[in-house]
Coordinates of C-alpha atoms and ligand atoms in Angstrom, one line a residue:
M1 CA 107.1 -94.3 77.0
K2 CA 104.1 -95.3 75.2
N3 CA 104.3 -97.0 71.5
L4 CA 101.7 -96.8 68.7
N5 CA 100.4 -100.5 70.3
D6 CA 99.5 -98.9 73.4
F7 CA 97.0 -96.9 71.7
K8 CA 95.4 -99.9 69.8
E9 CA 92.0 -99.6 71.3
E10 CA 91.9 -96.2 71.5
I11 CA 92.5 -96.6 67.6
Y12 CA 90.0 -99.2 67.2
K13 CA 87.4 -96.6 68.7
C14 CA 87.6 -94.6 65.8
S15 CA 83.8 -95.4 64.2
R16 CA 84.9 -93.8 60.9
C17 CA 82.0 -91.1 61.0
G18 CA 84.0 -88.2 59.9
L19 CA 82.9 -85.5 62.0
C20 CA 86.7 -84.7 62.3
Q21 CA 86.6 -84.0 58.7
T22 CA 84.0 -81.3 59.1
V23 CA 86.3 -79.1 61.9
C24 CA 89.7 -79.8 60.8
P25 CA 91.3 -76.4 59.6
V26 CA 93.9 -78.3 57.5
Y27 CA 91.3 -80.6 55.4
K28 CA 88.8 -76.9 55.0
V29 CA 92.0 -75.4 53.1
T30 CA 93.5 -78.6 51.0
L31 CA 90.6 -80.7 50.8
N32 CA 93.1 -83.8 51.1
E33 CA 91.4 -86.6 53.0
C34 CA 94.9 -87.4 54.3
S35 CA 95.1 -84.5 56.6
V36 CA 91.8 -85.7 58.7
S37 CA 92.1 -88.0 61.8
R38 CA 89.8 -90.5 60.5
T39 CA 92.0 -91.1 57.4
K40 CA 95.2 -90.9 59.7
F41 CA 93.1 -93.9 62.0
N42 CA 93.1 -95.6 58.5
M43 CA 96.8 -95.7 58.2
L44 CA 97.8 -96.5 61.8
N45 CA 95.2 -99.6 61.9
G46 CA 97.0 -100.9 59.0
I47 CA 100.5 -100.5 60.9
V48 CA 98.9 -101.6 63.9
K49 CA 97.7 -104.7 62.0
G50 CA 100.9 -105.0 60.3
D51 CA 99.8 -104.2 56.7
L52 CA 101.5 -101.4 56.7
A53 CA 105.2 -99.8 57.8
L54 CA 105.6 -96.8 59.6
N55 CA 107.5 -95.0 57.2
K56 CA 108.6 -91.5 56.1
K57 CA 105.6 -90.9 53.4
I58 CA 103.2 -92.0 56.6
M59 CA 105.1 -89.5 58.9
E60 CA 104.5 -86.7 56.4
Y61 CA 100.9 -87.4 56.7
M62 CA 101.0 -87.2 60.8
D63 CA 102.9 -84.3 60.3
L64 CA 99.9 -82.8 57.9
C65 CA 98.3 -81.6 61.4
L66 CA 98.3 -78.3 63.5
G67 CA 97.9 -80.1 67.0
C68 CA 94.6 -77.8 67.2
D69 CA 92.6 -80.8 69.0
A70 CA 89.4 -79.3 67.5
C71 CA 88.9 -83.0 66.2
K72 CA 89.2 -84.3 69.8
N73 CA 86.8 -82.0 71.1
F74 CA 84.4 -82.7 68.4
C75 CA 85.1 -86.7 68.4
P76 CA 82.1 -88.6 69.3
S77 CA 84.6 -91.5 70.3
D78 CA 86.5 -89.0 72.8
I79 CA 89.9 -90.0 71.2
N80 CA 92.8 -88.4 72.3
V81 CA 94.1 -87.8 68.6
C82 CA 97.3 -85.7 69.3
E83 CA 98.2 -87.7 71.9
I84 CA 98.4 -90.6 69.8
F85 CA 99.9 -88.8 66.6
T86 CA 102.9 -87.5 69.1
A87 CA 103.5 -91.4 70.3
V88 CA 103.6 -92.0 66.8
K89 CA 106.2 -89.5 65.5
M90 CA 108.2 -90.4 69.2
Q91 CA 108.3 -94.5 68.1
Y92 CA 109.4 -93.1 64.3
N93 CA 112.0 -90.6 66.0
R94 CA 113.3 -93.0 68.9
N95 CA 116.0 -94.9 66.9
K96 CA 116.8 -92.5 64.5
K97 CA 120.3 -91.2 64.7
R98 CA 121.0 -87.4 64.3
L99 CA 124.3 -85.4 64.0
I100 CA 122.5 -82.4 65.5
S101 CA 120.3 -82.0 68.5
P102 CA 117.0 -80.5 67.2
Y103 CA 116.9 -78.5 70.2
F104 CA 120.1 -76.9 69.7
V105 CA 119.1 -76.0 66.2
F106 CA 115.8 -74.9 67.5
K107 CA 117.8 -72.4 70.0
T108 CA 120.4 -71.3 67.7
L109 CA 117.5 -69.8 65.3
L110 CA 115.8 -68.0 68.3
F111 CA 119.4 -66.9 68.8
A112 CA 119.7 -65.6 65.5
A113 CA 116.3 -64.1 65.5
K114 CA 117.2 -62.2 68.9
T115 CA 120.3 -60.7 67.4
G116 CA 118.6 -59.8 64.3
L117 CA 115.8 -58.0 66.4
F118 CA 118.1 -56.2 68.2
L119 CA 119.9 -54.9 65.3
Y120 CA 116.7 -54.1 63.5
R121 CA 115.5 -52.2 66.7
L122 CA 118.8 -50.5 67.2
F123 CA 118.8 -48.8 63.7
G124 CA 115.2 -48.5 63.4
T125 CA 114.7 -50.3 60.4
D126 CA 111.0 -51.7 62.1
K127 CA 109.6 -48.1 61.0
L128 CA 111.1 -47.9 57.7
T129 CA 110.2 -51.4 56.7
Q130 CA 106.6 -51.0 57.6
R131 CA 106.3 -47.9 55.8
I132 CA 108.1 -49.0 52.5
L133 CA 106.4 -52.4 52.3
R134 CA 103.0 -51.7 53.5
G135 CA 100.2 -53.6 51.5
A136 CA 103.2 -55.7 49.6
K137 CA 102.5 -58.6 47.6
G138 CA 105.3 -60.8 47.5
L139 CA 105.9 -63.9 49.7
L140 CA 109.5 -62.6 50.8
C141 CA 108.1 -58.9 51.3
K142 CA 105.4 -60.3 53.6
R143 CA 108.1 -62.7 55.7
V144 CA 109.8 -59.6 55.9
L145 CA 106.6 -57.6 57.5
L146 CA 106.0 -60.3 59.8
F147 CA 109.4 -60.3 60.9
N148 CA 108.7 -56.9 61.3
S149 CA 106.0 -57.2 63.6
L150 CA 108.4 -59.0 66.0
A151 CA 110.3 -56.0 66.1
Q152 CA 107.7 -53.4 67.6
Q153 CA 108.4 -53.0 71.9
K154 CA 105.5 -51.2 73.4
I155 CA 105.8 -52.0 76.7
P156 CA 107.9 -49.8 79.1
G157 CA 109.9 -52.1 81.4
K158 CA 110.0 -50.5 84.5
C159 CA 107.2 -49.2 86.2
K160 CA 107.1 -47.2 89.7
K161 CA 107.1 -49.8 92.5
R162 CA 104.6 -49.7 95.7
T163 CA 106.6 -50.6 98.3
S164 CA 104.2 -50.6 100.6
I165 CA 102.7 -54.1 99.4
V166 CA 103.6 -57.0 101.7
K167 CA 104.0 -60.1 99.5
T168 CA 102.5 -62.9 100.7
K169 CA 102.5 -65.4 97.9
K170 CA 105.2 -66.7 95.4
A171 CA 105.2 -67.2 91.9
V172 CA 107.6 -68.3 89.9
Y173 CA 107.5 -67.2 86.3
F174 CA 108.0 -69.3 83.5
K175 CA 108.4 -66.7 80.5
G176 CA 108.8 -69.1 77.9
C177 CA 111.3 -68.9 75.1
F178 CA 109.5 -66.5 72.7
N179 CA 109.4 -63.7 75.6
T180 CA 113.4 -64.7 76.6
Y181 CA 114.5 -64.4 72.9
I182 CA 112.2 -62.6 70.7
N183 CA 109.6 -60.2 71.7
A184 CA 109.8 -59.0 75.5
D185 CA 106.4 -57.2 75.8
S186 CA 104.8 -59.8 77.4
E187 CA 107.6 -60.1 80.2
H188 CA 107.6 -56.2 80.7
A189 CA 103.7 -56.1 81.0
V190 CA 103.6 -59.4 83.7
K191 CA 106.3 -57.4 85.9
K192 CA 104.6 -54.4 85.4
I193 CA 101.3 -55.6 86.5
F194 CA 102.8 -58.1 89.4
E195 CA 104.9 -55.5 91.0
N196 CA 102.2 -54.0 92.8
T197 CA 100.5 -57.2 93.9
D198 CA 100.7 -59.4 96.9
T199 CA 102.3 -61.7 94.9
E200 CA 106.3 -62.2 94.4
L201 CA 107.8 -63.3 91.1
I202 CA 110.3 -65.5 91.2
E203 CA 112.6 -66.0 88.2
K204 CA 114.6 -69.0 86.9
P205 CA 116.9 -70.0 84.2
F206 CA 114.1 -72.0 82.5
E207 CA 114.6 -73.9 79.0
C208 CA 111.7 -73.9 76.7
C209 CA 108.9 -75.7 77.9
G210 CA 109.5 -78.1 74.9
I211 CA 106.4 -77.5 72.8
S212 CA 108.1 -77.7 69.4
L213 CA 110.2 -81.1 70.5
L214 CA 106.9 -82.8 71.7
S215 CA 104.9 -82.0 68.6
S216 CA 107.9 -83.2 66.5
G217 CA 108.0 -86.2 68.5
F218 CA 111.9 -85.6 69.9
E219 CA 111.1 -87.8 73.1
K220 CA 114.8 -87.7 74.2
E221 CA 115.1 -83.8 74.2
F222 CA 111.8 -83.3 75.4
L223 CA 112.3 -85.2 78.3
Q224 CA 115.7 -83.6 79.2
I225 CA 114.5 -79.9 79.0
A226 CA 111.2 -81.3 81.0
K227 CA 113.4 -82.9 83.6
K228 CA 115.9 -79.8 84.0
N229 CA 112.5 -77.3 84.2
L230 CA 110.9 -79.3 86.5
S231 CA 114.2 -79.4 88.9
L232 CA 114.0 -75.3 88.6
I233 CA 110.7 -75.2 90.4
P234 CA 110.9 -74.3 94.0
K235 CA 108.7 -76.7 95.8
D236 CA 107.5 -73.7 98.2
C237 CA 106.0 -71.7 95.3
D238 CA 102.3 -71.2 95.4
Y239 CA 101.8 -70.7 91.5
I240 CA 103.8 -71.7 88.2
L241 CA 102.7 -68.3 86.4
T242 CA 102.6 -68.4 82.5
D243 CA 101.5 -65.8 80.0
C244 CA 101.1 -68.2 77.0
A245 CA 98.5 -70.8 76.5
S246 CA 100.9 -73.6 75.1
C247 CA 103.5 -73.4 78.0
S248 CA 100.8 -73.9 80.3
F249 CA 99.4 -76.7 78.1
V250 CA 102.4 -78.4 78.0
L251 CA 104.0 -78.1 81.6
K252 CA 100.2 -79.5 82.6
S253 CA 101.5 -82.3 80.4
Y254 CA 104.6 -83.0 81.8
E255 CA 102.9 -85.4 84.2
K256 CA 101.8 -87.5 81.0
Y257 CA 106.1 -88.3 80.6
L258 CA 107.5 -87.8 84.0
P259 CA 106.8 -87.8 87.7
S260 CA 105.5 -84.2 87.9
D261 CA 103.2 -82.7 90.9
I262 CA 103.1 -79.2 89.5
T263 CA 99.8 -79.3 87.0
E264 CA 97.5 -78.1 89.9
K265 CA 100.2 -74.9 90.4
V266 CA 100.4 -74.0 86.7
V267 CA 97.9 -70.7 86.3
S268 CA 97.8 -68.3 83.8
V269 CA 98.5 -64.5 84.7
L270 CA 95.1 -63.8 83.5
D271 CA 93.8 -66.5 86.2
L272 CA 95.3 -64.5 89.1
L273 CA 94.1 -61.1 87.8
K274 CA 89.8 -62.1 87.4
N275 CA 88.9 -61.2 90.6
R276 CA 91.0 -57.4 90.2
K277 CA 88.5 -54.7 88.8
I278 CA 90.2 -53.3 85.4
S279 CA 89.3 -50.1 83.4
V280 CA 90.6 -48.6 80.6
I281 CA 92.3 -45.4 81.1
G282 CA 90.1 -42.9 78.8
E283 CA 87.6 -43.7 76.1
N284 CA 86.0 -46.8 75.3
I285 CA 88.1 -49.6 73.2
K286 CA 86.5 -52.0 70.7
I287 CA 88.2 -55.1 71.0
T288 CA 88.0 -58.8 69.7
A289 CA 89.8 -61.8 70.6
H290 CA 91.2 -64.7 69.7
K291 CA 91.1 -68.2 71.8
P292 CA 94.2 -70.3 71.4
C293 CA 93.4 -73.9 70.9
H294 CA 95.4 -74.6 73.9
E295 CA 94.1 -72.0 76.2
D296 CA 92.1 -73.4 79.4
S297 CA 91.4 -70.1 81.3
D298 CA 88.2 -68.1 80.6
F299 CA 90.2 -65.0 79.5
I300 CA 87.1 -64.0 77.4
S301 CA 85.2 -63.1 80.4
L302 CA 88.4 -61.3 82.1
I303 CA 88.2 -58.9 78.7
K304 CA 84.5 -58.7 78.7
N305 CA 84.8 -57.6 82.3
I306 CA 87.2 -54.9 81.6
D307 CA 85.3 -51.5 82.3
G308 CA 85.7 -49.4 79.0
V309 CA 86.0 -52.4 76.7
D310 CA 83.4 -52.9 73.9
Y311 CA 83.7 -56.5 73.1
I312 CA 83.0 -58.0 69.7
E313 CA 83.2 -61.6 69.3
A314 CA 84.6 -62.7 65.8
E315 CA 83.1 -65.3 64.0
N316 CA 85.6 -68.8 64.5
F317 CA 87.2 -66.6 67.3
D318 CA 87.8 -70.1 69.0
K319 CA 89.7 -71.7 65.8
C320 CA 93.1 -72.5 64.8
C321 CA 94.8 -69.3 63.9
G322 CA 97.0 -71.6 61.2
F323 CA 100.2 -71.1 63.0
S324 CA 101.3 -73.5 65.0
G325 CA 105.2 -73.1 65.1
K326 CA 106.9 -75.9 62.8
F327 CA 103.6 -76.1 60.7
A328 CA 104.0 -72.8 59.1
L329 CA 107.5 -73.3 58.2
N330 CA 106.9 -76.9 56.5
H331 CA 103.5 -76.3 55.1
Q332 CA 103.4 -72.1 54.4
N333 CA 100.8 -71.9 52.0
I334 CA 98.0 -74.0 54.4
S335 CA 99.3 -71.9 57.1
R336 CA 98.9 -68.8 55.2
E337 CA 95.5 -69.5 54.0
I338 CA 94.0 -70.6 57.5
S339 CA 95.4 -67.3 58.9
K340 CA 94.2 -65.2 56.3
R341 CA 90.3 -66.9 56.7
K342 CA 90.6 -65.8 60.3
A343 CA 91.9 -62.5 59.8
I344 CA 88.7 -61.7 57.8
D345 CA 86.7 -63.0 60.4
F346 CA 88.5 -60.5 62.5
L347 CA 88.3 -57.5 60.0
N348 CA 84.4 -57.8 60.1
T349 CA 84.2 -56.8 63.6
G350 CA 85.7 -53.3 63.3
A351 CA 87.7 -53.6 66.2
E352 CA 90.5 -51.7 67.4
F353 CA 92.5 -54.2 68.9
I354 CA 93.0 -58.4 68.8
L355 CA 93.8 -59.9 72.0
T356 CA 95.2 -63.4 72.5
N357 CA 97.0 -65.3 75.2
C358 CA 99.8 -66.7 73.0
P359 CA 102.9 -65.3 71.2
A360 CA 102.7 -67.9 68.6
C361 CA 99.0 -66.8 68.2
K362 CA 100.2 -63.1 67.7
L363 CA 102.3 -64.3 64.8
G364 CA 99.6 -66.3 63.1
I365 CA 96.8 -63.5 63.3
N366 CA 99.6 -60.9 62.3
Q367 CA 100.4 -63.6 59.3
G368 CA 96.8 -63.5 58.4
L369 CA 96.4 -59.4 58.4
I370 CA 99.3 -59.2 56.1
E371 CA 98.1 -61.6 53.7
L372 CA 95.4 -59.1 53.4
G373 CA 97.8 -56.4 52.8
N374 CA 96.9 -55.0 56.3
Q375 CA 98.6 -54.2 59.6
Q376 CA 95.8 -53.0 61.4
P377 CA 94.2 -53.7 63.9
E378 CA 97.1 -54.0 66.4
V379 CA 97.5 -57.7 67.9
M380 CA 98.5 -58.2 71.3
N381 CA 98.5 -60.2 74.1
V382 CA 95.8 -59.6 76.9
I383 CA 98.6 -58.9 79.4
E384 CA 100.3 -56.4 77.2
F385 CA 97.1 -54.7 76.6
I386 CA 96.1 -54.2 80.2
A387 CA 99.5 -53.1 81.3
K388 CA 99.3 -50.4 78.1
Y389 CA 96.1 -49.1 78.5
C390 CA 94.4 -50.1 81.8
I391 CA 94.2 -49.6 85.1
V392 CA 94.3 -52.5 87.7
E393 CA 92.9 -51.9 91.1
Ligands
SF4_1 S1 85.4 -87.9 64.6 FE1 86.6 -89.5 66.0 S2 85.2 -91.3 65.5 FE2 84.5 -90.0 63.9 S3 86.0 -90.5 62.3 FE3 86.8 -88.8 63.8 S4 88.2 -89.9 64.6 FE4 86.9 -91.4 64.1
SF4_2 S1 94.4 -81.5 65.5 FE1 93.6 -80.2 64.1 S2 95.1 -79.9 62.4 FE2 95.2 -82.3 63.3 S3 93.7 -83.2 62.4 FE3 92.8 -82.5 64.4 S4 91.6 -80.8 63.6 FE4 93.0 -81.4 62.1

C-alpha cells in the first residue's frame, strides 16, 4: 500500500495555480481555503518535508472533501488528488487501534435503516409523514422527510417472463448495499428489464463495494471486503453489472489495491441498454438529469434517445450533489447547502422527473429539494424510470 512519500513527486507538481479553487463545491459554499486541494497540498508538502506532523487537525482538513474529482478533472498538472487524500487517510489510520470495526458499524446502521424502513412501510407511515411534514422548516423534520423519501417503493418486483428467450450471456449482478438494505427499486427494475433479454443475471452474496471504507481510509477493512467480492465473481461471466456509478467506480479501482482482472467486465446496466429501442408509454415526459461524479457511462445520451422524452439540461447537471455518504453526516450544513443550490438548477428546468444513476445522488437531490420545501419533481434512478414508464424493445 502506498504512503504519502510515494506521492512526493505528484505533490511537487502542484504549481499553486489555484484553478482547483474555482471548481471545488466545498470552497464555493464555505470560502474556506483549507477545503481546496492547493492548500491541502501545502499541508502535505509540509508533512513530506518534516515541517508538519500528520495529526488529527490535518485529517480534519483532508476530510473536508466530497471526493468529487472536480479539481482533478480541472488540474493542469493532472494530479490525482483524491487518490493522494485516500493514501494519507490510510497512512493515518494504519496504526490506530479500533475496538469496533468501522465496517461492522456501517453494516449495523444499514441493518437498522432496513428494519426501520420495513416498519415504516408496514404501517403506511411514509404517506402520512409526507402529508404532515410537507414544507417543514426544522432540521429534524427535514431529516425525517429525507428518510421518508427512501420508504417509497415504486417498481413492482416481478414481471411476466418471456420463456422463449435463450440466454447467451452471463452477467453477475453487483446490486450494492443501498439496494440490498435500503431501497430495492433499482434491483426490481434491473430484474424486470433483464428477465426478457439474452443476458442471464447471476446473484452472489456480495459485500458493499467498499466506497465508504475507501474514502475514509480504512485500508484493512476495505481490502477484506474487496478480496471477498473478487472471490465471488465467476470467472466465466461476461459482465459485472451495476446500477450505481459509485459501485462501478470502486469495483474498477480494486486493481489499484489488489490483483484484479475484473475492470474490463464492469459495466453499467445502462451501457447494455444503449442499443435497444426505448419508448415512453403514453405522452411525452419532460426530463432533466444529474450526472454523478463517478459516472463514466454516457447515460445522458441514453436518456435523450428515449422516444417520448423531452430532455432539458440543468445548469451544473454534472457537478456534485453534495451528499457523498459520510460527508453528509460529518458536514451537514455544507452538504445541505450544496444540495440546495443543485436543486434550484433542477427546479429551473421545469422537468417532471430528475434522473440519475446513483442511489446516494438520489438522496443528495432529495435533500436539496427538501431544503427548498419541495418534494417534487420525483427523483429516480434511470433504470427505475425505464422499468416504470417505458417499453424496451
Ligand atoms: S489546479 Fe492542480 S496545480 Fe493548480 S493549484 Fe490546484 S492542485 Fe495545484
Ligand atoms: S475532490 Fe471535490 S470537494 Fe474534494 S477538494 Fe477536489 S473539488 Fe473540492
